[in-house]
Every structure is written in C-alpha cells, then in structure tokens.
Short mmCIF file of C-alpha atoms in Angstrom, two decimals:
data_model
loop_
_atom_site.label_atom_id
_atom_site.label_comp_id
_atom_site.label_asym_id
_atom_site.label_seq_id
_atom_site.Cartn_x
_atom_site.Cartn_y
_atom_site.Cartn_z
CA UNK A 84 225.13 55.15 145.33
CA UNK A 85 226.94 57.09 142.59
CA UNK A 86 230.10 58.81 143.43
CA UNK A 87 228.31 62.20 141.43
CA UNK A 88 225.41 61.48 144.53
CA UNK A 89 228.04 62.09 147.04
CA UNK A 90 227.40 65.91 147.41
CA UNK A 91 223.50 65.21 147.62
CA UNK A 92 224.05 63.01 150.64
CA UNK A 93 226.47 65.13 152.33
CA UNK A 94 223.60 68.14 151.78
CA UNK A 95 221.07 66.10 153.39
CA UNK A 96 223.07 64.61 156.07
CA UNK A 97 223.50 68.28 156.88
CA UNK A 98 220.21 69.90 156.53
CA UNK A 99 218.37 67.34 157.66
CA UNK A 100 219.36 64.48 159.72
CA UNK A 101 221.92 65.94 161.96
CA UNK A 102 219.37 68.60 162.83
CA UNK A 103 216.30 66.29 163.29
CA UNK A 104 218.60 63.73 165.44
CA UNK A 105 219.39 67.29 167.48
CA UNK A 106 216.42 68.72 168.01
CA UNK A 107 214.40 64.91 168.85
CA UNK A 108 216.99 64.30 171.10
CA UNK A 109 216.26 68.19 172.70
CA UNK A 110 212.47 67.57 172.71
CA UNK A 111 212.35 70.37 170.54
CA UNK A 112 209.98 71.20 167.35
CA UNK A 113 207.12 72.86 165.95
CA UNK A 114 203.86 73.44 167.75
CA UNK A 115 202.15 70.93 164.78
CA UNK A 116 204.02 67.90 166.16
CA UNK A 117 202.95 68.01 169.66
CA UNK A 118 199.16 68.40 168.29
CA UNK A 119 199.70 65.12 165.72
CA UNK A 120 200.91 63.41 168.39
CA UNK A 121 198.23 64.43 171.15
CA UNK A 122 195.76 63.43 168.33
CA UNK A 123 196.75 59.59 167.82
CA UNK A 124 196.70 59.24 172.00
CA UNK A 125 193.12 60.95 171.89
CA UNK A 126 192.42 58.43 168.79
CA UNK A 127 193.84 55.42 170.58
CA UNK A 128 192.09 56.13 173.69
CA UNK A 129 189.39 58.11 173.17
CA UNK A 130 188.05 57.23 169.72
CA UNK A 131 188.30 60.84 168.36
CA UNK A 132 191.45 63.14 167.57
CA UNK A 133 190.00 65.93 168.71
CA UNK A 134 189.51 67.42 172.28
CA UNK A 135 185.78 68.45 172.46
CA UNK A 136 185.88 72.06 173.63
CA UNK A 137 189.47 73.87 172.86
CA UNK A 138 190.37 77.08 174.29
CA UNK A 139 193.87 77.43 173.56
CA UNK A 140 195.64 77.28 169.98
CA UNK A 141 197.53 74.44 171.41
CA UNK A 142 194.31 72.93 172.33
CA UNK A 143 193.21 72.75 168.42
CA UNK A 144 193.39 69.79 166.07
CA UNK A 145 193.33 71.99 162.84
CA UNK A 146 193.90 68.63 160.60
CA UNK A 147 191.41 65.80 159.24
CA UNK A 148 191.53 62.71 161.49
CA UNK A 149 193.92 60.94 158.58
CA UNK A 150 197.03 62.78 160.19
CA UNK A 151 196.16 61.01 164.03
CA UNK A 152 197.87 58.13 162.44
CA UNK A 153 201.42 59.47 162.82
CA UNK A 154 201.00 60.00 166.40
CA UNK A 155 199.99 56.43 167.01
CA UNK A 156 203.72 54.99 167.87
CA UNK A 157 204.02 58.07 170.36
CA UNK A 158 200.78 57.20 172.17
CA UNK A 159 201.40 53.68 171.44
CA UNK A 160 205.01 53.35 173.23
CA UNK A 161 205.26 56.60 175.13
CA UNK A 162 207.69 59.49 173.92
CA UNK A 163 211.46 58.45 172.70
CA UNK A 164 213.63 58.98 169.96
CA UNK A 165 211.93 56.61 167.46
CA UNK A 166 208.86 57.22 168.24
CA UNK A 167 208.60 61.36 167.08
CA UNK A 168 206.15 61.93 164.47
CA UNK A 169 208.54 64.08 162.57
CA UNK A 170 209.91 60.61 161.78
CA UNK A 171 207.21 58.85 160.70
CA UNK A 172 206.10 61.69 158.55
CA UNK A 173 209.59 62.02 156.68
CA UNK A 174 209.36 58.74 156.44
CA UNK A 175 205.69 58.44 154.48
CA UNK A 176 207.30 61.27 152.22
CA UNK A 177 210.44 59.79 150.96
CA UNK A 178 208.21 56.64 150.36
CA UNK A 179 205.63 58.24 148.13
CA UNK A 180 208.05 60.47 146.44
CA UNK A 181 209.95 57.22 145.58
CA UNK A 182 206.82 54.92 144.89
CA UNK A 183 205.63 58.54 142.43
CA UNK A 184 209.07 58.31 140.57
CA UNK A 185 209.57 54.65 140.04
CA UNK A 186 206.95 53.75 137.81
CA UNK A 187 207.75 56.65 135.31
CA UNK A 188 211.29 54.95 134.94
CA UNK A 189 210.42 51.32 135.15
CA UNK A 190 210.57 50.57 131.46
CA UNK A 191 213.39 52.47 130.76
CA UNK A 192 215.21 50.54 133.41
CA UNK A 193 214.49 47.22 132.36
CA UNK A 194 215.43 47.89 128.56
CA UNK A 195 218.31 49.41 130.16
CA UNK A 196 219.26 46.04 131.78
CA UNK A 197 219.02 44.29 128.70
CA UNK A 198 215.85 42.25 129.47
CA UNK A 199 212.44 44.29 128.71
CA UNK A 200 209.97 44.92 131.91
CA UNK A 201 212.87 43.21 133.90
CA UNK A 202 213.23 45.06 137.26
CA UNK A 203 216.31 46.68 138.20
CA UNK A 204 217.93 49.06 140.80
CA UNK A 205 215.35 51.74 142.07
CA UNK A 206 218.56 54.03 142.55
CA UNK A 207 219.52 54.93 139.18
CA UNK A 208 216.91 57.55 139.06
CA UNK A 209 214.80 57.57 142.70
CA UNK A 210 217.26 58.49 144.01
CA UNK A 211 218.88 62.13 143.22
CA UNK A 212 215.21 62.93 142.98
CA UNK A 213 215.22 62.29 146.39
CA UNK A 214 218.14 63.70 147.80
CA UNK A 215 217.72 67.07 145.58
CA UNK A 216 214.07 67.35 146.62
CA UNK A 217 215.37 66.76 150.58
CA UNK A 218 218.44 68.63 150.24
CA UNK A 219 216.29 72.04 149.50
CA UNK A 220 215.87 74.28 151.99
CA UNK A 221 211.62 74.78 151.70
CA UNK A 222 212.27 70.81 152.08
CA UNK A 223 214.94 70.19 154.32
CA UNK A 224 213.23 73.14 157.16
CA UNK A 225 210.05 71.70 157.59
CA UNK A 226 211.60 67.63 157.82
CA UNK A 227 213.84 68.65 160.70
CA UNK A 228 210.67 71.07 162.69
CA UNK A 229 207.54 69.71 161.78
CA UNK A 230 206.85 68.10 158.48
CA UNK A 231 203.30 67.89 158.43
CA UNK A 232 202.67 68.89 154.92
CA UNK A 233 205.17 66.38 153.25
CA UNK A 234 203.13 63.13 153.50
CA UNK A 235 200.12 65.19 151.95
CA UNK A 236 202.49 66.53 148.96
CA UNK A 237 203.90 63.12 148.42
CA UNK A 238 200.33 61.37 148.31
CA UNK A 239 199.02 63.82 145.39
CA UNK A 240 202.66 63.24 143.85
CA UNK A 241 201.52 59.67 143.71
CA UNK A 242 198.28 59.70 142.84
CA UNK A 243 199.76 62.22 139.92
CA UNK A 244 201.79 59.42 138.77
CA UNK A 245 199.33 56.95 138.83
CA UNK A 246 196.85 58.68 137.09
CA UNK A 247 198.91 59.21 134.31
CA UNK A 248 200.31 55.33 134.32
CA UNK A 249 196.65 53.90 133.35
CA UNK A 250 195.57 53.32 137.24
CA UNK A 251 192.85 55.71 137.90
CA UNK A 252 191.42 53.71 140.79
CA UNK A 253 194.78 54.07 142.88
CA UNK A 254 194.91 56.98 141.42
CA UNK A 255 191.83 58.42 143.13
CA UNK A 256 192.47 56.61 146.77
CA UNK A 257 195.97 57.96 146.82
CA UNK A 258 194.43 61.64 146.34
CA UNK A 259 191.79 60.20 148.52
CA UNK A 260 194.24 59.67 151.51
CA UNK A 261 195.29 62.97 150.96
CA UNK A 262 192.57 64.61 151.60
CA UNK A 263 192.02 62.32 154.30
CA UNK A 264 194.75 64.19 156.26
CA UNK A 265 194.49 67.93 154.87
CA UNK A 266 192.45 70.61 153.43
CA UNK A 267 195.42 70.90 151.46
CA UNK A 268 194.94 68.32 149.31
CA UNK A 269 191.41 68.54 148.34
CA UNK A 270 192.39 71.16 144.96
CA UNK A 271 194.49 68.03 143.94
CA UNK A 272 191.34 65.80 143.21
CA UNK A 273 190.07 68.34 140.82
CA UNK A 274 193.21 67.88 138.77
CA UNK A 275 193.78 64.18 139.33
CA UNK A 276 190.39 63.52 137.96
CA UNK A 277 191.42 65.97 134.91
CA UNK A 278 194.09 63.82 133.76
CA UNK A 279 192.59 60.73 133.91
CA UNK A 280 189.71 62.01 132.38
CA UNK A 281 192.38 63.34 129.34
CA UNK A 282 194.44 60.14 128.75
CA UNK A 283 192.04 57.55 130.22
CA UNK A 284 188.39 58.57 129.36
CA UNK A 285 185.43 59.88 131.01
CA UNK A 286 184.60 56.07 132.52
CA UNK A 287 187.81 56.06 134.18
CA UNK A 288 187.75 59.42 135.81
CA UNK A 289 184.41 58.90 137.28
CA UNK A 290 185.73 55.15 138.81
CA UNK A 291 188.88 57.31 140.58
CA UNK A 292 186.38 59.97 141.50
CA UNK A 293 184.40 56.93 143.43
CA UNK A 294 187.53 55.09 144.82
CA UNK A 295 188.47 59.19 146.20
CA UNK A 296 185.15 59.68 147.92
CA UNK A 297 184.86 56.22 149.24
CA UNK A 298 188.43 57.00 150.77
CA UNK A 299 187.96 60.38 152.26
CA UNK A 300 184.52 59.39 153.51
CA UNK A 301 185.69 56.54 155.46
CA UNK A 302 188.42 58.58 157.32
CA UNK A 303 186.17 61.67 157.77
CA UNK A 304 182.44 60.38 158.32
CA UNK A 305 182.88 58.45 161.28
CA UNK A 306 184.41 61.07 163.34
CA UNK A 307 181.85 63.92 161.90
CA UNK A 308 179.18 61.78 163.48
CA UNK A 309 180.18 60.48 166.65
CA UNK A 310 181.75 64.15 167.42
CA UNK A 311 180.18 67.14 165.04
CA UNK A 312 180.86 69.79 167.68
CA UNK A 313 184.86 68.78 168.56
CA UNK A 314 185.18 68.00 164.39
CA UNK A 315 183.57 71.41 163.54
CA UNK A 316 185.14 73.33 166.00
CA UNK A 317 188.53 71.78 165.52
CA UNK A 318 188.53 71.37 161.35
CA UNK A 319 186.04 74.11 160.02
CA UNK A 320 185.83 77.45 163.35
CA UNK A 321 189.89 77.94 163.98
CA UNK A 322 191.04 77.73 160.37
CA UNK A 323 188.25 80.44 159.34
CA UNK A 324 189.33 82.21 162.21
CA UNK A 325 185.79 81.35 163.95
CA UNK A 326 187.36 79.33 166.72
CA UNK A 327 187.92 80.35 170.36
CA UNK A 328 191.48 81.08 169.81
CA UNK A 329 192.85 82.62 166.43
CA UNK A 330 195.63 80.84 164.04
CA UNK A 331 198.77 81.93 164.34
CA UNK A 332 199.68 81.53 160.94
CA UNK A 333 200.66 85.15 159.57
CA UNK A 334 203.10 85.86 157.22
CA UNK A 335 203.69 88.67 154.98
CA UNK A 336 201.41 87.34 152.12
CA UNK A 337 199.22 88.90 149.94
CA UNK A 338 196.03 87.96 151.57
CA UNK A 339 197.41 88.42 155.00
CA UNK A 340 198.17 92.14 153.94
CA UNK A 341 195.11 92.63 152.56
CA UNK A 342 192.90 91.05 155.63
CA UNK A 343 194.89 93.08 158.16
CA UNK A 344 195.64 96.67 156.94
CA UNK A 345 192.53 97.21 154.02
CA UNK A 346 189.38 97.90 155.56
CA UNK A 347 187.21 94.66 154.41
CA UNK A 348 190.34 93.26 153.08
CA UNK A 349 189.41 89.73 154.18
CA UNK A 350 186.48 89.94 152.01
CA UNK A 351 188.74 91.10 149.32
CA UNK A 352 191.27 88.31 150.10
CA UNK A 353 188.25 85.31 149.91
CA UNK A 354 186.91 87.06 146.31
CA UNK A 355 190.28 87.23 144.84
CA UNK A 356 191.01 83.55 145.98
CA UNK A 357 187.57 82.12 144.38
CA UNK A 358 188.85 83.94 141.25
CA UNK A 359 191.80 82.04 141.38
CA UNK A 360 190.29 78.99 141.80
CA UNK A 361 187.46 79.33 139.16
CA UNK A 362 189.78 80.16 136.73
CA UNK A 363 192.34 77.08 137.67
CA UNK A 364 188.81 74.83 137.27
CA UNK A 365 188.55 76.67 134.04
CA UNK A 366 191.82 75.55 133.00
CA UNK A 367 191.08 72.26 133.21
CA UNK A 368 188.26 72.30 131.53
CA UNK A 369 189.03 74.31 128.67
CA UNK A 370 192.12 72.06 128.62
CA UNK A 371 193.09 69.14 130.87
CA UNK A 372 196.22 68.11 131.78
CA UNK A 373 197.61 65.02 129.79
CA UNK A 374 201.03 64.87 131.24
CA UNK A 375 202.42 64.42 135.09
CA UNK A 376 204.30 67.50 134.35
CA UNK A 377 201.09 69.31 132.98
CA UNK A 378 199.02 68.28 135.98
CA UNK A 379 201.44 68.98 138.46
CA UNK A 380 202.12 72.57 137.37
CA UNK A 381 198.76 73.42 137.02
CA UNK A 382 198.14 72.16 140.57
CA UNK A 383 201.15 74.24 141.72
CA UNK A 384 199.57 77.45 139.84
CA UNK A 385 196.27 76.79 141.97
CA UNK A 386 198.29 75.97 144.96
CA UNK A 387 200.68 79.18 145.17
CA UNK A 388 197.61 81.39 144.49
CA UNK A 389 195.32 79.55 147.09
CA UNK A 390 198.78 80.24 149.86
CA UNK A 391 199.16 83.85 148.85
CA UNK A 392 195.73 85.02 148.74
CA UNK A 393 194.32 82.83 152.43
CA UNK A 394 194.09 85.70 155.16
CA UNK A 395 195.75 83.03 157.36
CA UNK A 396 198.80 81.36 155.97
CA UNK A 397 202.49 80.89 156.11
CA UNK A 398 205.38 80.83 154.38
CA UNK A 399 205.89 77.64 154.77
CA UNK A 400 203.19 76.59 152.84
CA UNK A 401 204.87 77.42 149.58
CA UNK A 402 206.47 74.12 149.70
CA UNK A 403 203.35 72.71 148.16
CA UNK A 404 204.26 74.59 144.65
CA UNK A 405 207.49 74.10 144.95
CA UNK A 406 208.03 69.95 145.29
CA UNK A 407 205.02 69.92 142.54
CA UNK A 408 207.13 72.19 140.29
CA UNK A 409 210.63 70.94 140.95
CA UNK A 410 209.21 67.21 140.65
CA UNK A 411 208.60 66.03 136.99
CA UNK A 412 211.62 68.39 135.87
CA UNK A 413 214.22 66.75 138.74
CA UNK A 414 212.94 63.55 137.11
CA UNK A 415 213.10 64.12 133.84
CA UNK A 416 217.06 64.83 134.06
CA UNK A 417 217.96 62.21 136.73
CA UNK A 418 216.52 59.89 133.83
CA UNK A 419 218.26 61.52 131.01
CA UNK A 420 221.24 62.78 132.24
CA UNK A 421 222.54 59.87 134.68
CA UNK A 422 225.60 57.73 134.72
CA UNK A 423 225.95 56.32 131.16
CA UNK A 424 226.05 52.95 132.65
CA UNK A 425 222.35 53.34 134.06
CA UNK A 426 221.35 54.58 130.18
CA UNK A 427 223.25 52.58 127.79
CA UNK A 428 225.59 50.01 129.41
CA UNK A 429 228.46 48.55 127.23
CA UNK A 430 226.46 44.76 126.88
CA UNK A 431 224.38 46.27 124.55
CA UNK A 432 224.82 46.82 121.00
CA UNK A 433 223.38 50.15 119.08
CA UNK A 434 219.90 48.34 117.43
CA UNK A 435 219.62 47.69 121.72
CA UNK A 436 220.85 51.48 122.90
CA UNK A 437 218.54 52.75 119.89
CA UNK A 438 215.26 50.92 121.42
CA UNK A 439 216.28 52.19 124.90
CA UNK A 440 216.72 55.57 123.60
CA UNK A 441 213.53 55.40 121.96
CA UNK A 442 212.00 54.05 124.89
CA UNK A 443 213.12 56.81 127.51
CA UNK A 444 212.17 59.69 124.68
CA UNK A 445 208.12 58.27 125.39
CA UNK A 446 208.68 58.20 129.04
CA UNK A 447 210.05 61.76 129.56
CA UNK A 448 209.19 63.61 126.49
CA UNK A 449 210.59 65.70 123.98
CA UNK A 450 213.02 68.62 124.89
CA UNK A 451 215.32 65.53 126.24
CA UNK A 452 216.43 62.69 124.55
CA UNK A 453 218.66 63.19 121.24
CA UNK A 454 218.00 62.16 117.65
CA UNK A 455 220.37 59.80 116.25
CA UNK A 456 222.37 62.71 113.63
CA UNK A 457 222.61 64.29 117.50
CA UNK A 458 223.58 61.17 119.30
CA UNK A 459 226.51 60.54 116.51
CA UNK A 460 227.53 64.28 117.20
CA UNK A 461 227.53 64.26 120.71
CA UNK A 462 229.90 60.97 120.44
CA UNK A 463 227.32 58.56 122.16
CA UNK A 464 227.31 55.76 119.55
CA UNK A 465 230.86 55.39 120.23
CA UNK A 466 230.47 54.00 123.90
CA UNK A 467 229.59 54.31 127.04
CA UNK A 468 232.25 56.02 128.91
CA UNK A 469 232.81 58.42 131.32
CA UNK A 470 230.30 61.59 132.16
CA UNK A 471 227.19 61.86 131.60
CA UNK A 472 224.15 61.72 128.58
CA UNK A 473 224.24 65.49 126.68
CA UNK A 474 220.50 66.76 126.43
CA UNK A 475 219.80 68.13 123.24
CA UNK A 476 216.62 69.45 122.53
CA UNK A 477 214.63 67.71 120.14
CA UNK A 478 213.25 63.72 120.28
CA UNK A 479 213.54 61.43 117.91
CA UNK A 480 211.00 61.18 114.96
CA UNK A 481 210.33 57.06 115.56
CA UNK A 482 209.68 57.99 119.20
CA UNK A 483 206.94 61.06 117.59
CA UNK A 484 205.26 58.47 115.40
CA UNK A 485 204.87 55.61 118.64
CA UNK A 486 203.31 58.04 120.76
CA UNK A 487 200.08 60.24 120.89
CA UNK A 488 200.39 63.68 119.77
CA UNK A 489 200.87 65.68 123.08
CA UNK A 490 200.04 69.31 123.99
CA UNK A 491 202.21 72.10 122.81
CA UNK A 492 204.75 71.87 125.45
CA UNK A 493 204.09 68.95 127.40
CA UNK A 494 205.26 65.44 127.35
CA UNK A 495 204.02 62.64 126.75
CA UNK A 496 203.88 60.99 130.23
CA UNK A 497 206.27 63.32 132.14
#
C-alpha cells in the first residue's frame, strides 16, 4: 500500500473490523443474519430456504433463495467465528467492487508499466476505492451488523462495468445473480440492458437480457415449484405487509409517513412510487445511459426514490444510492489523481507519458485529465516527483477525436 492509503486503513480497521471481530465474537448482529443463516441449513437439509408456514417475523425468509448461499458454511460447519455470514457477505462485496473497478483501469495500467495490455498491480487504483467506499459510515454500519445488501450492490456494480466494457452476456448474469438474491436488484436490469443497448446495439442487449433471465430463473423457479406456498408467503405476503407478521422496517421516510398518518396514504405512497419508476423507464428510453457513471446515477435516482416512497423501508437502504453514486466518481480520481509513480513513472519518456495520458483521458472522461499547454503549466512534463497528478478540467483534443462523441456531461466509459 501507499503511505497516502495509511489513513484509509486505519478508518476501516476502525469502523469495521474491530467491530465485526467484537460483535462475532459476542454472537451479536442484526436480525437478517440469523435468517441468512437459518436459510442455507433449511437449503442444505431441507431443499428449500424457507420454513413453510411462518408466524413470527423471525420466522420469515423475506429474500430470494440466491442469499441461502451465505449461510451454507454456518449450516455446513456449525456456528464459529469464520463461519458468520456477515463474513462471507463482506467478503462477496469487496470482491465485486474490486472485479467492477479493475477492468475500467486495466489499460491505463499496463501503458503505465511501459508494456501495453501488460497486467500490473490491482492496488494502484482498487484499492482507495475500496477502503473509501468501506471506510463510510452507510458502508462501514451495515458490514459490521448485517450486510445483506452489499453483495447485491456490488453484483449490479459489476454487471455496470461489464456492460459498458463490451461484455453484455456477463453483463446480464451478473445483474442476473443479483436479482437472484434481492428484490433490490431487479430496477438494475432495466438499466443494465439500457447501456448495452446504447454502446453495444440492440442484438447485444437482448443476448444479456437472455443470459439475466436464464440466471434468475434457475435460482428462483425451482424453489417456486417445489414450495409456492412457503416462497409466496415468505418472498411476496410479509414484504407487502400481507404476511402473518408485519415488517419491521419503519423509518421516518416519505412513504412511511404517508402510509401511517394520511388516511389512504399507502395508496398514495404505491402511486407516487410507480410515478417514479415510469418516469426513470422513461429516462432511459428517451435517453440511455452510455457511460458507467450515467447508468449508475440514473439507477441511484430510481433507487433513492423507490427507498423513500416504499411504506415499509429503512434507512439503511439508502446505501444502495449512495455506493452507486460515490462509485464511478471515487474511481475516476483514484485513477487520475494517484501517486505519480502509478501514472507516469520516470522509465518513460514524454511521446510514452503522452500516450498514457491520452489513454487514461478515454477511460475516465473529460473533466479529468489535462491538455498538454495544462500539463506544461502544472509542471508535469518535468518529472515525476513527489505529490500527486493536478486535475484540470478539460481533456485533451487527440483523446476527443479517438473516442465517440459522448453525452453532454458524461464520459466516455466512466
């Protein structure tokens, strides 16, 4: 690591490791992870992750049978400090997050290194993604108490990025597997299939829309067959508030005001939210996403509307706009703004720092990456020192002719 990375780590160390080692070793966490973990032993040994006829709230399985699989090492070796699902589910979102990221950077990497497409150190930009992303607080709460969002919001971080790197069919089974574990997810396939559809073509979107379904129908179908009642009761009744027991998610929120102190205001609350949500497919329509940055706010927009105007939600769920905001931008200046060595290392001479330059300026956009008159003002043709890259605010014109006029304020890829 860096020594500028130093901070990050300490942050994280602090708001979320210490506390998750503390509470495991208590036996002590959010409702959610006992119910994960009760699902995979009802999966391993039953064949469904749902108990048949719930009366309690603890009793419900609100999830889609894709989230049993991080309570399989629980039922699998019994309850211990390795074996908490809060692990495995931090674990599944620092490795999306970092498989999202790293194939936005790889180019400029390996022109970095001095050999083109040659792979380097994930670190150099991964990294303080990472750590910033872990080291906020909407983050670092629900990593140390329950977590159960975070694989779902790295999944349709992934599929983001893949849609936008020219591999629509990964694209649409990463999105897939997200949907596989949460309702959540589902308003992510919309927008997935938006920007392939923009930068890839029509053929492409509907080959990612295929790969999506085929995904989300072979984690879903089975167990809608073999048990409709348990899967309806469980997945559909107690999140509509139709179930035996009602959801105790209730915070302040719009909706949640309006459902419990307007006469009809539930009614109000569901008519409001399909407004949201036809507009947001409007959006898209009218005009698609071509950018991960574009794609990702848009799905934020949807998201943060769908959270405030549910009758039932929490505030916790306002992590989903959040890491889909904060995302593409942390990105964007871990890439530009790193250690000068990562950027433009002293073994290469100025035609080489010009075509890495150039190169970063497609990957990230304009708004980052300086034009040479700039680069000579803000001293960086004479060496790679100390500190870090400035970031000016226009691109460089050689990098404008390469790539394929954008949308007003988006990037190219980023």
């Amino acid at each position: 690591m860096f020594p500028h990375e130093l901070p990050l780590i300490l942050a994280v160390m602090g708001s979320v490791v210490v506390p998750l080692l503390l509470l495991v070793w208590d036996s002590s966490a959010q409702l959610e992870v006992a119910v994960v973990e009760r699902s995979g032993d009802l999966l391993l040994h039953s064949g469904s992750p749902y108990i048949p006829a719930p009366t309690t709230v603890g009793d419900y399985n609100p999830y889609l049978p894709g989230m049993a699989v991080f309570g399989l090492p629980h039922a699998l070796f019994g309850g211990g400090l390795l074996t908490d699902a809060r692990w495995w589910m931090a674990g599944a979102f620092f490795v999306t997050m970092a498989a999202a990221t790293r194939p936005l950077v790889r180019r400029v990497r390996g022109m970095a290194g001095g050999r083109p497409g040659a792979p380097t150190a994930p670190r150099c930009a991964t990294a303080p993604v990472l750590l910033w992303l872990a080291a906020c607080p909407l983050v670092a709460l629900p990593l140390a108490v329950g977590g159960i969002d975070l694989p779902v919001i790295g999944l349709m971080c992934w599929g983001l990025a893949a849609a936008a790197t020219g591999t629509p069919g990964r694209a649409g089974l990463l999105i897939g597997a997200a949907a596989a574990l949460k309702w959540t997810a589902w308003p992510a396939v919309s927008v997935v299939l938006a920007l392939v559809a923009a930068r890839h073509g029509r053929r492409l979107a509907l080959a990612a829309a295929a790969a999506t379904a085929l995904a989300v129908l072979t984690a879903v179908v089975p167990f809608l067959l073999t048990a409709p009642r348990a899967f309806v009761e469980n997945v559909l009744a107690f999140p509509l508030g139709l179930g035996n027991a009602t959801s105790p998610a209730a915070s302040p929120l719009p909706g949640w005001l309006l459902a419990t102190y307007v006469p009809g205001g539930a009614i109000i609350a569901m008519v409001l939210l399909a407004v949201a949500a036809i507009g947001v497919a409007g959006s898209l329509a009218i005009r698609p996403p071509r950018t991960v940055r574009a794609a990702a706010d848009r799905l934020a927009i949807g998201l943060a509307f769908a959270m405030a105007l549910m009758p039932a939600t929490r505030f916790g769920y306002l992590v989903y706009p959040l890491v889909l905001s904060a995302w593409p931008r942390l990105m964007q200046i871990a890439t530009a703004t790193g250690p000068r060595s990562a950027i433009c290392p002293r073994s290469l001479d100025h035609a080489s720092l010009s075509e890495v330059v150039c190169d970063l300026s497609e990957e990230i956009g304009p708004g980052v990456v300086p034009s040479p008159d700039q680069r000579q003002a803000d001293g960086l043709r004479q060496g790679c020192g100390t500190g870090h890259v400035s970031v000016p605010q226009r691109v460089t014109e050689q990098a404008d002719r390469k790539r394929r006029a954008p949308e007003v304020g988006e990037e190219t890829m980023l």
